[in-house]
């Protein structure tokens, strides 16, 4: 057993802890400058680790384990390379480290820190392009062609037509040279077709404006016959224009129709322009019937002033008076395409309104108004200057600038009788709308005296008389206005209201039926007819006419509630509920509609639904106690006694003198066995005693009166509108009274209608 045990000798030459104080000179940093091997490794690539490559097939070299004492044994790397700082073949290899970018030991020897290698100097210049290369010549030539085309267009716009033509010819010559060079260098597919098209089109245009029509037609033919140019067929319209200038009408029409076939149907505006050219050509050729066909088609597709005017002239030429009248009627219905309301804000956008207000009366706007009137006054149409002043006043009225409108109208009032009557009529309407009936009547008299046959003045005079309550005299003025102008719809409408006020319902109905024949979709006329049938106690007819009103304006809450009321009278609760609910949806603040809907849900015992409507009613009328009592009653009837008690208490805090609320508090607290019942009972007794004393005072102070008025509790002062031992009941909406007719019901005469040019 002891053969494997080796005991240390007593006198061992090697110390067990020897070597720990030895210092390897390799780690002496201060002596690195004197280490030739290390300096050689720094200056060269010697000692650097090679980049990692694929695995070497040889196996790893065994790494001997170094002991804690004795000589140091080097460790081999996995690829057979000696490790940094190892001793190989008796030579100590210097240690290396990861160096910072741009830093070397050479900095210690005076070299500057240059991480970006800026000390190497500027980069070598780029190689200059060869100006003689074919590509560069083609680009330069293409640029020159574009410049010539632009110069030609600029010269044309400046009126120098000869220079424009010369430039266009130069562009054409250089473009042909460019095409030949491109064919030599590249394939034909790479030719710039857009440039060729623009050069040819500009050349043809310059030929045309210089009245060289043959050359222009030849150039256009070159473009049109080239299949590589897309949409070139539209240029046949230009060729048609040239033939029209040459008075060759047959060829002009031919090319116009060929161009029309080339334009797709989606390009409606271009097709209309070509058809207008066809119509003009037919007129110049004297073929009025063919021109009429073209213009009738235009007026049916896209009416415009030129087409309407030419159509009227064509009918005049053929002597067809009836069709000429119809064409003129179509002409006057075409919009003028004049921005009359550009100073009226089209929306509620604050920024837009601010901009409109800023430009409404700026210097440019003032100059525009002054020049317009001055030009007309200096022309042969001097009589239209007054009409322009009237229109200016009407524009101020649309902009709600009443002071400016009144100022202009008062100036016009001092002119001849026709203008004076128109100005006084408008002033009368202005003062009538401002409820100044005295001034309105005064200016109406001036208007009537200036022109007795002015229906607008007579209508306004009738309005002022009606406002003073003299309905018979107002009817006379309206009748006179109708005798002067049977189409005066304002007078016919107002005389219907007057007959309604005089309870002459048959005559009123006859007036509104006549007006309905003129204004088929007027909601105001339809409503008045329905209202008269209601007053005549014919609800079925009233419902029928109100349904027509709904078809015109389906979102009018007043009309919908009226329909609900009529159906309720007829006993049709489901239809009544439908229209009342629609009215509530569009206008949820009508207290009568809310009251009816709440009562409907109480009748059908949907207490929760009824609560929603009565709560809204309490928000609309917070000083009316009955809505809160109805909410509490619905809670009580639905079995929610605690919620009902809380609602009654809240109502009592808001209306402490309401007897009905205290009665229900006493009854509810008693049924629930609450101690508060006694306190509420004392309050109720005190209030009833005060009420009795108040009634006795009223009786004693009344001379010869037979009894008390018997007001009921229902407001904050303690008056109630109902008493029910089981709880408050809703009052049904009463039948609407006869529609009140006052000055707001009148249709005012439009301003300036009597000033059309004769």
XYZ file of C-alpha atoms in Angstrom, residues 102-737:
636
model
C -6.767 55.786 -35.889
C -4.484 55.424 -32.886
C -1.030 53.990 -33.185
C 2.122 54.238 -31.226
C 3.418 56.545 -33.926
C 1.471 59.344 -32.271
C 4.074 59.277 -29.546
C 6.682 59.997 -32.173
C 5.053 63.242 -33.351
C 2.386 62.129 -35.881
C -1.026 63.922 -35.722
C -4.276 62.228 -34.730
C -6.144 61.630 -38.019
C -9.034 59.131 -37.640
C -10.698 60.181 -40.963
C -7.453 60.102 -42.947
C -7.821 63.722 -43.956
C -4.071 64.189 -44.238
C -4.068 62.192 -47.476
C -5.274 65.250 -49.428
C -8.296 65.774 -51.709
C -9.696 63.019 -53.908
C -8.741 62.911 -57.509
C -11.117 64.858 -59.802
C -13.898 63.012 -61.650
C -13.336 62.137 -65.184
C -14.858 64.820 -67.413
C -17.671 63.777 -69.752
C -16.888 63.719 -73.358
C -18.771 66.534 -75.069
C -18.364 64.912 -78.428
C -20.279 61.761 -77.463
C -23.482 61.079 -79.461
C -25.660 60.977 -76.351
C -24.512 64.430 -75.264
C -25.119 65.858 -78.713
C -28.650 64.456 -78.764
C -29.451 65.900 -75.328
C -28.102 69.310 -76.276
C -30.057 69.322 -79.511
C -33.265 68.287 -77.728
C -32.814 71.150 -75.286
C -32.410 73.626 -78.157
C -35.641 72.364 -79.773
C -37.588 72.859 -76.539
C -36.232 76.364 -76.162
C -37.252 77.261 -79.721
C -40.810 76.010 -79.124
C -41.078 78.081 -75.937
C -39.728 81.192 -77.689
C -42.255 80.702 -80.486
C -45.153 80.533 -78.014
C -43.919 83.614 -76.150
C -43.611 85.584 -79.373
C -47.159 84.583 -80.338
C -48.519 85.760 -76.988
C -46.706 89.081 -77.459
C -48.311 89.572 -80.880
C -45.157 89.061 -82.958
C -46.643 86.430 -85.275
C -43.830 86.435 -87.856
C -41.147 85.824 -85.244
C -43.296 83.078 -83.737
C -43.532 81.376 -87.142
C -39.761 81.639 -87.736
C -39.009 80.102 -84.364
C -41.513 77.313 -85.050
C -39.815 76.560 -88.392
C -36.357 76.496 -86.765
C -37.693 74.109 -84.137
C -39.050 71.864 -86.902
C -35.723 71.774 -88.753
C -33.693 70.971 -85.659
C -36.218 68.354 -84.587
C -35.762 66.517 -87.910
C -31.978 66.576 -87.398
C -32.530 65.234 -83.887
C -34.637 62.350 -85.205
C -31.970 61.345 -87.733
C -29.263 61.350 -85.073
C -31.421 59.271 -82.727
C -32.043 56.737 -85.479
C -28.303 56.349 -85.963
C -27.533 55.908 -82.263
C -30.583 54.112 -80.862
C -33.541 52.109 -82.064
C -36.607 53.888 -83.541
C -38.626 53.010 -80.453
C -36.592 55.486 -78.387
C -37.610 58.535 -80.460
C -39.254 61.257 -78.341
C -42.773 61.326 -79.833
C -44.010 63.983 -77.412
C -41.382 66.420 -78.620
C -42.216 65.693 -82.254
C -45.932 66.205 -81.584
C -45.389 69.529 -79.790
C -43.137 70.838 -82.574
C -45.624 69.938 -85.327
C -48.636 71.208 -83.399
C -46.931 74.542 -82.660
C -45.900 74.890 -86.298
C -49.466 74.245 -87.501
C -50.844 76.767 -85.007
C -48.383 79.433 -86.146
C -49.271 78.784 -89.791
C -52.953 79.189 -88.921
C -52.599 82.505 -87.057
C -50.466 83.835 -89.939
C -53.334 82.900 -92.312
C -51.181 80.343 -94.137
C -54.074 77.910 -94.173
C -52.719 75.458 -96.757
C -49.480 74.926 -94.826
C -51.431 74.630 -91.555
C -53.729 71.976 -93.054
C -50.740 70.007 -94.403
C -49.057 70.068 -90.991
C -52.244 68.966 -89.241
C -52.576 66.140 -91.774
C -49.074 64.953 -90.887
C -50.089 64.746 -87.216
C -53.490 63.160 -87.822
C -52.236 60.462 -90.234
C -49.427 59.387 -87.905
C -50.830 56.432 -85.964
C -48.115 56.747 -83.323
C -49.702 59.947 -81.985
C -52.506 59.084 -79.572
C -55.669 61.254 -79.495
C -54.505 63.192 -82.530
C -57.979 62.958 -84.058
C -59.204 65.829 -81.899
C -57.060 68.133 -84.047
C -59.594 67.676 -86.815
C -61.615 70.308 -84.977
C -58.790 72.777 -85.677
C -58.862 71.753 -89.306
C -62.621 72.378 -89.324
C -62.015 75.858 -87.911
C -59.628 76.583 -90.805
C -62.178 75.421 -93.363
C -64.808 77.595 -91.655
C -62.518 80.622 -92.033
C -62.147 79.733 -95.693
C -65.979 79.546 -95.956
C -65.737 75.937 -97.027
C -68.747 74.962 -94.882
C -69.203 71.413 -96.125
C -65.630 70.399 -95.277
C -65.808 72.295 -91.962
C -68.887 70.299 -90.939
C -67.222 67.087 -92.137
C -64.126 67.622 -89.991
C -66.194 68.768 -87.008
C -68.179 65.552 -87.135
C -64.993 63.493 -87.517
C -63.587 65.247 -84.424
C -66.868 64.615 -82.587
C -66.502 60.901 -83.272
C -62.975 60.962 -81.822
C -64.041 62.554 -78.504
C -65.255 60.040 -75.875
C -68.694 60.531 -74.362
C -67.212 61.196 -70.922
C -65.634 64.418 -72.226
C -69.012 66.161 -72.302
C -67.711 69.726 -72.340
C -65.553 69.193 -75.431
C -68.402 67.510 -77.294
C -70.685 70.463 -76.508
C -68.108 72.918 -77.910
C -67.768 70.944 -81.136
C -71.555 70.822 -81.522
C -71.709 74.587 -81.024
C -69.200 74.973 -83.863
C -71.361 72.736 -86.043
C -74.377 74.916 -85.255
C -72.493 78.114 -86.114
C -71.348 76.578 -89.406
C -74.930 75.656 -90.322
C -76.087 79.208 -89.507
C -73.393 80.723 -91.744
C -74.331 78.267 -94.464
C -77.989 79.284 -94.132
C -79.113 75.808 -93.043
C -81.208 76.925 -90.074
C -83.104 73.680 -89.631
C -79.860 71.716 -89.168
C -78.576 74.415 -86.804
C -81.808 74.138 -84.790
C -81.243 70.391 -84.360
C -77.716 70.989 -83.032
C -78.729 73.726 -80.600
C -81.785 71.837 -79.350
C -79.531 68.915 -78.513
C -77.145 71.245 -76.683
C -79.982 72.858 -74.689
C -81.256 69.434 -73.680
C -77.809 68.219 -72.570
C -76.026 71.292 -71.157
C -77.932 74.589 -71.557
C -75.841 77.731 -71.958
C -76.456 81.328 -72.960
C -74.827 81.193 -76.399
C -76.691 78.090 -77.494
C -80.004 79.438 -76.188
C -79.526 82.774 -77.916
C -78.556 81.167 -81.243
C -81.513 78.796 -81.012
C -83.866 81.765 -80.553
C -82.309 83.523 -83.578
C -82.710 80.363 -85.692
C -86.395 80.085 -84.838
C -86.770 83.762 -85.671
C -85.070 83.148 -89.038
C -87.460 80.318 -89.916
C -90.465 82.321 -88.657
C -91.600 79.874 -85.957
C -92.893 82.251 -83.274
C -94.185 79.651 -80.820
C -90.911 77.759 -80.709
C -89.061 81.070 -80.539
C -91.006 81.916 -77.377
C -90.207 78.526 -75.859
C -86.544 78.934 -76.768
C -86.485 82.354 -75.148
C -88.104 80.916 -72.009
C -85.351 78.301 -71.887
C -82.789 81.050 -72.415
C -83.919 83.108 -69.427
C -83.799 80.034 -67.180
C -80.088 79.510 -67.908
C -77.892 80.749 -65.020
C -75.925 83.891 -65.844
C -72.683 82.320 -64.559
C -72.041 85.507 -62.597
C -70.869 85.207 -59.007
C -73.457 87.540 -57.481
C -73.172 86.154 -53.978
C -69.400 86.002 -53.680
C -69.569 88.408 -50.751
C -72.178 86.313 -48.928
C -70.691 83.618 -46.711
C -71.935 80.169 -47.825
C -71.247 78.423 -44.530
C -70.970 78.915 -40.801
C -67.197 78.562 -40.805
C -65.803 81.417 -38.648
C -62.659 81.717 -40.780
C -64.667 81.959 -44.020
C -67.008 84.518 -42.479
C -64.036 86.588 -41.330
C -62.501 86.595 -44.818
C -65.850 87.475 -46.420
C -66.358 90.330 -43.988
C -62.870 91.630 -44.714
C -63.328 91.760 -48.504
C -66.967 92.867 -48.456
C -66.176 96.582 -48.481
C -62.474 96.806 -49.253
C -61.001 99.178 -51.845
C -61.242 96.625 -54.649
C -64.938 96.055 -53.927
C -65.654 99.797 -53.835
C -63.823 100.319 -57.137
C -65.769 97.421 -58.639
C -69.121 98.969 -57.713
C -68.147 102.461 -58.893
C -66.773 101.340 -62.237
C -69.746 99.128 -62.966
C -72.252 101.934 -62.481
C -70.057 104.508 -64.254
C -69.598 102.318 -67.317
C -73.339 101.770 -67.621
C -74.099 105.473 -67.146
C -71.643 106.396 -69.886
C -73.101 103.844 -72.307
C -76.248 103.884 -74.402
C -77.981 101.825 -71.692
C -78.104 104.686 -69.218
C -81.606 103.663 -68.135
C -80.166 100.448 -66.714
C -78.051 102.414 -64.213
C -81.062 102.815 -61.927
C -81.732 99.113 -62.179
C -78.146 98.455 -61.140
C -78.613 100.713 -58.128
C -81.747 98.762 -57.189
C -79.864 95.480 -57.563
C -77.084 96.882 -55.416
C -79.634 97.691 -52.712
C -81.030 94.148 -52.979
C -77.510 92.749 -52.629
C -77.044 94.782 -49.444
C -80.306 93.318 -48.154
C -79.048 89.784 -48.835
C -75.898 90.635 -46.946
C -78.117 92.001 -44.115
C -76.574 95.445 -44.490
C -79.890 97.281 -44.083
C -78.435 100.743 -43.498
C -76.641 100.763 -46.865
C -79.764 99.444 -48.603
C -81.985 102.147 -47.060
C -79.473 104.841 -48.001
C -79.448 103.788 -51.678
C -83.229 103.423 -51.849
C -83.811 106.869 -50.343
C -81.603 108.398 -53.028
C -83.551 106.581 -55.759
C -86.822 107.744 -54.216
C -86.127 111.259 -55.504
C -85.879 110.213 -59.174
C -88.572 109.682 -61.824
C -91.863 107.978 -61.070
C -90.920 104.458 -62.148
C -87.721 104.341 -60.106
C -89.410 106.202 -57.259
C -92.196 103.617 -57.087
C -89.710 100.728 -57.010
C -87.559 102.344 -54.316
C -90.594 103.223 -52.177
C -91.906 99.650 -52.540
C -88.657 98.220 -51.254
C -88.479 100.750 -48.416
C -92.043 99.856 -47.418
C -91.109 96.164 -47.295
C -87.996 96.952 -45.239
C -89.892 98.957 -42.622
C -92.666 96.346 -42.546
C -90.167 93.616 -41.718
C -88.799 95.891 -39.011
C -92.331 96.231 -37.472
C -92.348 99.965 -38.182
C -95.844 99.917 -39.694
C -96.215 103.692 -39.782
C -93.155 104.174 -42.012
C -94.141 101.101 -44.038
C -97.590 102.595 -44.687
C -96.092 105.976 -45.618
C -93.710 104.533 -48.228
C -96.441 102.219 -49.519
C -98.593 105.296 -50.180
C -95.699 106.930 -52.036
C -95.215 103.800 -54.152
C -98.935 103.552 -54.984
C -99.202 107.234 -55.840
C -96.146 107.022 -58.107
C -97.449 103.956 -59.934
C -101.051 102.945 -59.313
C -100.605 99.793 -61.368
C -97.655 98.452 -59.367
C -98.914 95.159 -57.804
C -95.970 95.015 -55.388
C -96.842 98.472 -53.997
C -100.523 97.533 -53.626
C -99.613 94.283 -51.864
C -97.378 96.092 -49.368
C -100.116 98.674 -48.767
C -102.558 95.858 -48.049
C -100.080 94.357 -45.574
C -99.846 97.600 -43.604
C -103.652 97.930 -43.519
C -103.956 94.297 -42.363
C -101.473 94.953 -39.555
C -103.812 97.692 -38.287
C -106.756 95.246 -38.196
C -108.760 96.618 -41.125
C -109.198 93.288 -42.932
C -111.909 94.411 -45.354
C -109.790 97.291 -46.663
C -106.725 95.012 -46.862
C -108.735 92.618 -49.033
C -109.576 95.496 -51.400
C -105.892 96.334 -51.915
C -105.076 92.682 -52.573
C -107.909 92.441 -55.111
C -106.653 95.545 -56.906
C -103.158 94.068 -57.050
C -104.602 90.910 -58.601
C -106.566 92.944 -61.139
C -103.323 94.620 -62.222
C -101.358 91.371 -62.259
C -103.252 88.091 -61.969
C -99.966 86.211 -61.446
C -99.083 88.126 -58.258
C -98.873 85.101 -55.957
C -98.096 87.217 -52.879
C -101.411 89.118 -53.177
C -103.328 85.866 -53.747
C -101.742 84.240 -50.697
C -102.388 87.236 -48.461
C -106.019 87.608 -49.549
C -106.514 83.968 -48.577
C -105.192 84.753 -45.104
C -107.496 87.779 -44.942
C -110.586 85.694 -45.798
C -109.498 83.190 -43.174
C -109.279 85.990 -40.633
C -112.786 87.145 -41.633
C -114.035 83.541 -41.226
C -114.941 83.378 -44.909
C -113.463 79.902 -45.168
C -114.904 78.918 -48.544
C -113.413 81.983 -50.229
C -110.107 81.433 -48.441
C -110.058 77.800 -49.594
C -110.782 78.897 -53.163
C -107.822 81.345 -53.075
C -105.375 78.731 -51.798
C -106.556 76.106 -54.293
C -105.931 78.593 -57.120
C -102.510 79.310 -55.674
C -101.817 75.574 -55.450
C -102.475 75.284 -59.181
C -99.688 77.853 -59.732
C -97.246 76.719 -57.003
C -97.616 72.939 -56.997
C -94.976 72.147 -54.383
C -95.343 75.116 -52.044
C -95.385 73.769 -48.477
C -96.931 77.011 -47.161
C -99.901 76.769 -49.545
C -100.454 73.081 -48.789
C -100.403 73.750 -45.053
C -102.914 76.596 -45.346
C -105.307 74.347 -47.290
C -105.005 71.667 -44.596
C -105.550 74.298 -41.889
C -108.746 75.547 -43.551
C -110.113 71.989 -43.823
C -109.380 71.551 -40.123
C -111.277 74.753 -39.329
C -114.131 73.437 -41.490
C -114.119 70.298 -39.275
C -113.071 67.996 -42.085
C -110.124 66.123 -40.502
C -109.806 63.496 -43.246
C -109.150 66.160 -45.893
C -106.837 67.998 -43.518
C -104.827 64.805 -43.018
C -104.643 64.227 -46.772
C -103.225 67.705 -47.450
C -100.825 67.481 -44.517
C -99.476 64.249 -45.967
C -98.615 66.219 -49.101
C -96.784 68.744 -46.925
C -94.770 65.901 -45.382
C -93.855 64.679 -48.870
C -92.380 68.127 -49.596
C -90.686 68.747 -46.214
C -90.525 65.425 -44.319
C -88.627 66.845 -41.339
C -90.973 69.652 -40.220
C -91.807 68.885 -36.545
C -94.826 71.227 -36.464
C -96.498 69.475 -39.407
C -95.765 66.048 -37.910
C -97.253 67.037 -34.543
C -100.338 68.420 -36.316
C -100.783 65.068 -38.070
C -100.436 63.282 -34.731
C -103.085 65.569 -33.236
C -105.543 64.903 -36.068
C -105.050 61.133 -35.877
C -105.545 61.337 -32.108
C -108.881 63.055 -32.664
C -109.860 60.301 -35.073
C -109.004 57.701 -32.413
C -106.056 56.169 -34.297
C -103.570 56.008 -31.430
C -100.916 54.039 -33.299
C -100.701 56.551 -36.172
C -100.864 59.422 -33.708
C -97.970 57.923 -31.751
C -95.918 57.479 -34.955
C -96.208 61.130 -35.991
C -95.810 62.505 -32.472
C -92.669 60.431 -32.040
C -91.268 61.639 -35.404
C -91.986 65.214 -34.356
C -90.212 64.626 -31.042
C -87.232 63.111 -32.845
C -86.732 66.207 -34.994
C -87.564 68.739 -32.256
C -87.351 67.252 -28.719
C -88.337 70.504 -26.986
C -92.052 70.757 -27.869
C -93.720 70.446 -24.467
C -97.104 69.452 -25.917
C -95.565 66.571 -27.873
C -93.609 65.419 -24.814
C -96.784 65.553 -22.689
C -98.744 63.463 -25.205
C -95.991 60.825 -25.486
C -95.732 60.552 -21.695
C -99.516 60.139 -21.415
C -99.446 57.492 -24.161
C -96.914 55.389 -22.249
C -98.973 55.793 -19.033
C -102.060 54.500 -20.851
C -100.070 51.518 -22.125
C -98.522 51.096 -18.618
C -94.926 51.498 -19.735
C -93.970 53.558 -16.693
C -90.216 53.555 -17.363
C -90.732 54.991 -20.849
C -93.062 57.666 -19.504
C -90.461 58.693 -16.897
C -87.953 59.590 -19.667
C -90.350 62.077 -21.264
C -91.486 63.661 -17.977
C -87.875 64.095 -16.877
C -87.164 65.919 -20.152
C -90.258 68.078 -19.582
C -88.956 68.978 -16.109
C -85.677 70.085 -17.700
C -87.510 72.285 -20.213
C -89.868 73.760 -17.582
C -87.994 73.522 -14.263
C -90.476 75.840 -12.483
C -93.465 73.595 -13.231
C -94.013 71.163 -10.360
C -96.375 68.864 -12.239
C -93.602 67.218 -14.292
C -91.702 66.148 -11.202
C -94.929 64.937 -9.592
C -95.579 62.867 -12.706
C -92.097 61.333 -12.475
C -92.726 60.389 -8.830
C -96.166 59.006 -9.713
C -94.660 56.768 -12.415
C -92.078 55.453 -9.953
C -94.859 54.725 -7.455
C -97.055 52.960 -10.000
C -94.144 50.835 -11.207
C -93.595 49.632 -7.596
C -90.375 51.532 -6.976
C -91.601 53.187 -3.752
C -88.162 54.201 -2.504
C -87.387 56.055 -5.716
C -90.840 57.626 -5.613
C -90.260 58.763 -2.005
C -86.891 60.293 -2.904
C -88.463 62.133 -5.857
C -91.290 63.486 -3.681
C -88.784 64.679 -1.060
C -86.668 66.389 -3.725
C -89.802 68.033 -5.135
C -90.822 69.210 -1.635
C -87.397 70.840 -1.157
C -87.819 72.741 -4.438
C -91.530 73.574 -3.929
C -92.159 73.631 -0.156
C -95.639 75.201 -0.544
C -97.045 72.570 -2.884
C -99.974 70.845 -1.187
C -100.186 67.890 -3.572
C -96.553 66.911 -2.977
C -97.106 66.979 0.810
C -100.251 64.857 0.514
C -98.415 62.148 -1.348
C -95.481 62.324 1.065
C -97.854 61.823 4.011
C -99.600 58.906 2.316
C -96.395 57.228 1.133
C -94.599 57.609 4.484
C -97.647 56.251 6.271
C -97.842 53.218 3.987
C -94.122 52.560 4.467
C -94.325 53.085 8.252
C -91.856 55.938 8.372
C -91.661 58.438 11.244
C -91.485 61.345 8.769
C -95.212 60.970 8.147
C -96.113 63.038 11.243
C -93.817 65.905 10.305
C -95.170 66.051 6.741
C -98.714 65.872 8.143
C -98.098 68.959 10.319
C -96.720 70.822 7.316
C -99.709 69.790 5.236
C -102.163 70.946 7.891
C -100.434 74.316 8.171
C -100.463 74.823 4.408
C -104.135 73.911 4.129
C -105.009 76.360 6.904
C -103.057 79.105 5.131
C -104.846 78.281 1.900
C -108.226 78.479 3.631
C -107.404 81.906 5.131
C -106.262 83.119 1.707
C -109.494 81.999 0.085
C -111.578 83.690 2.817
C -109.728 86.960 2.186
C -110.420 86.661 -1.504
C -114.123 86.090 -0.829
C -114.396 89.022 1.559
C -112.589 91.333 -0.881
C -114.727 90.381 -3.850
C -117.804 92.560 -4.405
C -120.781 90.454 -5.462
C -118.702 87.481 -6.528
C -120.348 84.104 -6.155
C -117.399 81.974 -5.212
C -113.737 81.415 -5.400
C -111.835 80.874 -8.557
C -110.692 77.510 -7.335
C -107.137 77.560 -8.619
C -105.391 74.266 -8.506
C -101.896 73.504 -7.421
C -99.398 73.134 -10.275
C -96.633 75.687 -10.047
C -93.951 76.872 -7.697
C -96.496 79.072 -5.886
C -98.459 76.015 -4.787
C -101.114 75.890 -7.539
C -101.870 72.368 -8.774
C -103.488 71.463 -12.052
C -104.903 68.131 -10.963
C -105.902 66.187 -7.816
C -106.068 62.411 -7.970
C -106.345 60.135 -4.944
C -104.245 57.544 -6.807
C -101.666 60.022 -8.029
C -101.408 62.841 -10.548
C -102.817 62.180 -14.010
C -101.576 63.821 -17.172
C -103.790 66.320 -18.938
C -104.448 65.483 -22.592
C -103.302 68.083 -25.066
C -106.238 70.234 -25.993
C -107.223 70.824 -29.591
C -105.046 73.485 -31.131
C -106.772 76.813 -31.421
